[in-house]
Coordinates of C-alpha atoms in Angstrom, one line a residue:
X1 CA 5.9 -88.4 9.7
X2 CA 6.3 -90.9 7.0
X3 CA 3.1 -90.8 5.2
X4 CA 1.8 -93.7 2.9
X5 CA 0.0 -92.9 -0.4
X6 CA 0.2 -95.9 -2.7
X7 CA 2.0 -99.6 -1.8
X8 CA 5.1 -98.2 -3.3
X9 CA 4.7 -94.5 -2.7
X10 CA 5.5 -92.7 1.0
X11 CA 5.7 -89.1 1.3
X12 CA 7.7 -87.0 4.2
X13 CA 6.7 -83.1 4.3
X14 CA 9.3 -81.1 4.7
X15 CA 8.6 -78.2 7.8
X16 CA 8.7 -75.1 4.9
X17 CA 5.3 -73.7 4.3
X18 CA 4.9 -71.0 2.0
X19 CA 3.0 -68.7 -0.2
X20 CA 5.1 -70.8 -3.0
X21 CA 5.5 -73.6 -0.9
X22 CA 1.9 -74.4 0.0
X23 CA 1.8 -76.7 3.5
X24 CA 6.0 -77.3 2.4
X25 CA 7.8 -79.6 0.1
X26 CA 6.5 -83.1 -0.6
X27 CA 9.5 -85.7 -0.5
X28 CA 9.1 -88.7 -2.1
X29 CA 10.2 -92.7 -1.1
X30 CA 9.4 -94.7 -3.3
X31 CA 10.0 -98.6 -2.8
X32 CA 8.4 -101.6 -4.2
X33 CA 6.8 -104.2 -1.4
X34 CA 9.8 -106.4 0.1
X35 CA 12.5 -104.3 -1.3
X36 CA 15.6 -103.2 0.4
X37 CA 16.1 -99.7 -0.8
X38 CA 14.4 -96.9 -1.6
X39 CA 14.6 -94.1 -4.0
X40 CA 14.4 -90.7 -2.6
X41 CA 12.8 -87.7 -4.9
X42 CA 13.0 -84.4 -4.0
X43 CA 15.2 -84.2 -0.5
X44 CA 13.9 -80.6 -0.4
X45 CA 16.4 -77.7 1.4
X46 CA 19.5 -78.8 3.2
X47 CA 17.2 -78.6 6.1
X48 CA 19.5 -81.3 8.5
X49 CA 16.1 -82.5 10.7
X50 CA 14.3 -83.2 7.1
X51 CA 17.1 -84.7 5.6
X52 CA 18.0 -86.9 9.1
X53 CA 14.5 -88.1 8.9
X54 CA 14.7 -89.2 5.3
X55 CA 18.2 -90.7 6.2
X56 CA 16.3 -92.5 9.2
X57 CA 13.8 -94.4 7.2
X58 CA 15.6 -96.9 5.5
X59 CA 18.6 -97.9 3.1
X60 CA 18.6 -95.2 -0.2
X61 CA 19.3 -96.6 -3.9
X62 CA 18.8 -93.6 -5.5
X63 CA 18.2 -89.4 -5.0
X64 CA 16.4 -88.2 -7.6
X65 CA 15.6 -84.1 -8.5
X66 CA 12.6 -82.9 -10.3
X67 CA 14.1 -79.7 -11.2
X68 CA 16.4 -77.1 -9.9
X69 CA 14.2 -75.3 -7.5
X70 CA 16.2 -75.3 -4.2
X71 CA 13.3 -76.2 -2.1
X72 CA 14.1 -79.7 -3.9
X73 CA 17.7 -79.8 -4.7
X74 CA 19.5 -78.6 -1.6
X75 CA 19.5 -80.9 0.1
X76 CA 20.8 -83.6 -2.0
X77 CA 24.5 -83.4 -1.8
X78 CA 24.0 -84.0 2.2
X79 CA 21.7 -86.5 1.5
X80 CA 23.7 -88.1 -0.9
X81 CA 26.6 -87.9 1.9
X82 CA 24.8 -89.6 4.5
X83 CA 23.2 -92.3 2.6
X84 CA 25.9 -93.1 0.1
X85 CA 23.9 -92.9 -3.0
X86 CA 23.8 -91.2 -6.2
X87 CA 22.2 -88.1 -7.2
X88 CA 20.7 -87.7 -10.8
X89 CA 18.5 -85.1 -12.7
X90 CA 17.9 -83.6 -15.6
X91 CA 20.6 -80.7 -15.3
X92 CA 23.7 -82.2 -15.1
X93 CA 25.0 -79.3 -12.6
X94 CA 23.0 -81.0 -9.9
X95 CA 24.0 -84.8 -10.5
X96 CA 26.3 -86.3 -7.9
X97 CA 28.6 -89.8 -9.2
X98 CA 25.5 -90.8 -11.8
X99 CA 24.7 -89.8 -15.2
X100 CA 22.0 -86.9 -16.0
X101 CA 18.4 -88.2 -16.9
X102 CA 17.1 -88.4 -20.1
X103 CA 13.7 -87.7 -21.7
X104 CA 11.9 -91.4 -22.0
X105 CA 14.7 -93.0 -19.9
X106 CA 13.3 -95.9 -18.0
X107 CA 15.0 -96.6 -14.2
X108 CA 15.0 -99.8 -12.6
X109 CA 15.6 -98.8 -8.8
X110 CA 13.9 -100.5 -5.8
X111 CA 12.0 -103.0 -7.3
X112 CA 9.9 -100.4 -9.5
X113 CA 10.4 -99.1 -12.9
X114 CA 10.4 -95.1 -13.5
X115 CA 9.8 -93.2 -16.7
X116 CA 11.7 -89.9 -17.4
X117 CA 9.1 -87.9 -18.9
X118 CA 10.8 -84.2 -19.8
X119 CA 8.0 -81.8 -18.7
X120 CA 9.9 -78.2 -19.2
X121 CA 7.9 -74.9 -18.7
X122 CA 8.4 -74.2 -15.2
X123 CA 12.1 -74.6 -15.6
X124 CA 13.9 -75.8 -18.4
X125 CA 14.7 -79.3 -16.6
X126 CA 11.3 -80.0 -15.0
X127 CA 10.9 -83.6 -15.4
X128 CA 8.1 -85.6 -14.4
X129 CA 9.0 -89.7 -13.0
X130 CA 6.1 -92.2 -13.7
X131 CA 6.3 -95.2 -11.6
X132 CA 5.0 -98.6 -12.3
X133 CA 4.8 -101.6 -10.4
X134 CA 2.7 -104.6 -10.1
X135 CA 0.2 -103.5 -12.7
X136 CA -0.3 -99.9 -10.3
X137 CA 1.2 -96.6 -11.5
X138 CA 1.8 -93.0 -10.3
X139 CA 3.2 -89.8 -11.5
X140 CA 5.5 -87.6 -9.5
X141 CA 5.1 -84.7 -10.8
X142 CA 7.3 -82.3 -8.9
X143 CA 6.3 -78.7 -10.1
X144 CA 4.8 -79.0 -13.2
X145 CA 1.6 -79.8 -11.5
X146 CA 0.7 -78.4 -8.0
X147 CA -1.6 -80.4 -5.7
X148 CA -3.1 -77.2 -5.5
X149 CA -3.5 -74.3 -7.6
X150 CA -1.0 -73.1 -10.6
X151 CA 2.5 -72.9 -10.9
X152 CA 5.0 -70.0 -11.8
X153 CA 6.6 -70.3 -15.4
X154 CA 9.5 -69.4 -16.8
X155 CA 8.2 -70.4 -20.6
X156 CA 4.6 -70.9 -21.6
X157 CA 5.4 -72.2 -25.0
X158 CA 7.4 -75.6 -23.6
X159 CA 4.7 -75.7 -20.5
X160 CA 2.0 -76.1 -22.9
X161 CA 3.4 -78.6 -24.5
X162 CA 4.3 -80.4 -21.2
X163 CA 0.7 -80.3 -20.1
X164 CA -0.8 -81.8 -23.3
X165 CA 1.5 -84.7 -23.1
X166 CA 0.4 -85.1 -19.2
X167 CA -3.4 -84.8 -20.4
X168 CA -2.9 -87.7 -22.5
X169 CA -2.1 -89.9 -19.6
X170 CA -4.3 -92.9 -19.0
X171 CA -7.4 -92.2 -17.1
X172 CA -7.1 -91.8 -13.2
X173 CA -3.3 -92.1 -13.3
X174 CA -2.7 -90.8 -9.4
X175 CA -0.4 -87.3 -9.4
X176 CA 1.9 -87.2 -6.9
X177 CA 3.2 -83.6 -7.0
X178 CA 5.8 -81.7 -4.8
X179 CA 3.6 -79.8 -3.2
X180 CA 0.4 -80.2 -1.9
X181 CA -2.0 -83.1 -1.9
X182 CA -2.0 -85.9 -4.2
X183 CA -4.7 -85.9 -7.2
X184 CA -7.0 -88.3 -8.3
X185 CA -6.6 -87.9 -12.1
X186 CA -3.3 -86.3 -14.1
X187 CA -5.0 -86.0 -17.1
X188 CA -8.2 -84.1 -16.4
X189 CA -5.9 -81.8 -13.7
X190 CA -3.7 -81.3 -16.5
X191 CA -6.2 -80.2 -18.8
X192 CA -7.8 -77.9 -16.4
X193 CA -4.5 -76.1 -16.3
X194 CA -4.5 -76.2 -20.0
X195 CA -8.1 -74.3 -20.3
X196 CA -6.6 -72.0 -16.6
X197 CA -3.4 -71.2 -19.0
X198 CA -5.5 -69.9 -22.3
X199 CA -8.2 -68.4 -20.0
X200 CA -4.7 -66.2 -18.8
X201 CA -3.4 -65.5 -21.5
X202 CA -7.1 -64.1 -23.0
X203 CA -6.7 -62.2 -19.8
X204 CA -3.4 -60.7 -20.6
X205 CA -4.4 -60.1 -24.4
X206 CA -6.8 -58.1 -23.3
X207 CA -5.1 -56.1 -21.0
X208 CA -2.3 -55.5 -23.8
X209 CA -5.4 -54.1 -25.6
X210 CA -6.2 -51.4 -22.2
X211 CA -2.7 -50.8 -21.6
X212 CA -1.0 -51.1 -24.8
X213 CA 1.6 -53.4 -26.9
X214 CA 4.6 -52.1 -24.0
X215 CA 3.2 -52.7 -21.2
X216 CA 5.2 -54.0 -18.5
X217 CA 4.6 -57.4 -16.5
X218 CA 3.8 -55.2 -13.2
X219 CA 1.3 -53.1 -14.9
X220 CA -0.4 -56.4 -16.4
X221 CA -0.5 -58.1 -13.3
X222 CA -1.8 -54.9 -11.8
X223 CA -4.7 -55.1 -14.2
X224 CA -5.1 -59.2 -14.7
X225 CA -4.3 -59.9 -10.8
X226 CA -6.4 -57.4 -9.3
X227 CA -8.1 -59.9 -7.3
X228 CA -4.9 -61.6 -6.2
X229 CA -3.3 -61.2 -2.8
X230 CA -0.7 -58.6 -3.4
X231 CA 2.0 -61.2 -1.6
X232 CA 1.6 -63.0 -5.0
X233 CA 2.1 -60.8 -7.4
X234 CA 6.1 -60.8 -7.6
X235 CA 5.8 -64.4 -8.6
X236 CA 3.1 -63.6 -10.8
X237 CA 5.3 -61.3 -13.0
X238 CA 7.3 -64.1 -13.8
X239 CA 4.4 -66.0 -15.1
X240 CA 2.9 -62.8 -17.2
X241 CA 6.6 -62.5 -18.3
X242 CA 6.6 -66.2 -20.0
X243 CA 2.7 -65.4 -21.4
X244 CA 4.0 -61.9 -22.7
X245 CA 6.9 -63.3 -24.3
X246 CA 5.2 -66.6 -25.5
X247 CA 2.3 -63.4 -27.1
X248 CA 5.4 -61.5 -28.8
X249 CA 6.5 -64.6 -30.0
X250 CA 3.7 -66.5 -31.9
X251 CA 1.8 -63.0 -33.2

């Protein structure tokens, strides 16, 4: 079911819950009052009952891809297909008839104005889309920021960065992330990741300390993750990869 968050700003879960999915993958209409078209973020798998639905609820400008995470790219070719409209990202690989984004483009598409804001960390072509229209805004903020707990990392260096330009967002700017619930305020979630992120990596410091300057990621998230359920750890040895790596790199 089509679900209304802001006046410009629907959301359509996708049926793919998941330990990294949470309740499944948030896709994204976004259309300004009185326009024709819409523009589509994050189609999700080529899941053909998800994607028939998006297809079903109006005319499409525009498919648009956070990152490369095929719980929100695959579907877009058959989206793109059935709708008739371009596909665009920040990896060129996924683009379909359209030019890749760029960091600080601005995209006038169904009646609203979208900012490309490079946000790289959890992959190298996370991008966040901040939408204006009418004097309201929003950020989409596709993986970079959950709607619920922390995301996995492929390099802390560039996610830390990302999340201090996020926390300089103006106060109570609405996140509209692709999974899980939509938060208040981008800028104070962003910042708690920031102080959740060196909390971590204190964590891991010290367990380098116990377990010594080798130590694998499975033996630190053994240590650090103790209190985690065991189904997360594989994806939490991708994160403690990025933290070890970003340690090695900047001792």
């Amino acid at each position: 079911m089509l679900r209304p968050v802001t006046p410009f700003a629907s959301v359509l879960l996708e049926e793919n819950p998941g330990s990294m999915t949470l309740e499944g993958t948030n896709t994204w209409l976004l259309q300004a009052p009185g326009a024709t078209a819409s523009v589509v973020v994050d189609p999700g798998y080529e899941d053909e009952p998800h994607l028939s639905r998006v297809a079903a609820a109006g005319e499409v400008e525009l498919v648009l891809i956070t990152h490369q995470h095929p719980d929100h790219a695959q579907g877009a070719p058959w989206l793109s297909t059935r709708v008739n409209a371009p596909v665009r990202a920040f990896d060129p690989t996924l683009c379909r008839d359209a030019p890749p984004l760029t960091d600080g483009e601005t995209i006038e598409a169904a009646g609203l104005t979208l900012e490309v804001v490079h946000t790289p960390g959890h992959t190298p072509d996370s991008v966040c889309l901040r939408v204006t229209h009418d004097g309201e805004s929003a950020t989409l903020t596709g993986d970079t920021i959950l709607g619920r707990g922390t995301t996995v990392l492929t390099d802390l260096g560039d996610y830390l960065s990302s999340l201090r330009v996020l926390a300089a967002e103006p106060p109570a700017t609405l996140a509209l992330p692709g999974h899980g619930p939509e938060l208040p305020d981008l800028a104070t979630t962003a910042r708690e990741y920031l102080a959740h992120r060196e909390a971590r990596l204190n964590q891991v410091r010290a367990a380098l300390s116990e377990l010594g300057e080798d130590a694998t990621p499975r033996q630190v998230v053994e240590l650090v993750y103790a209190d985690v359920d065991k189904s997360l750890w594989a994806p939490a040895e991708w994160s403690v990869q990025a933290q070890l790596d970003y340690l090695r790199r900047t001792r």
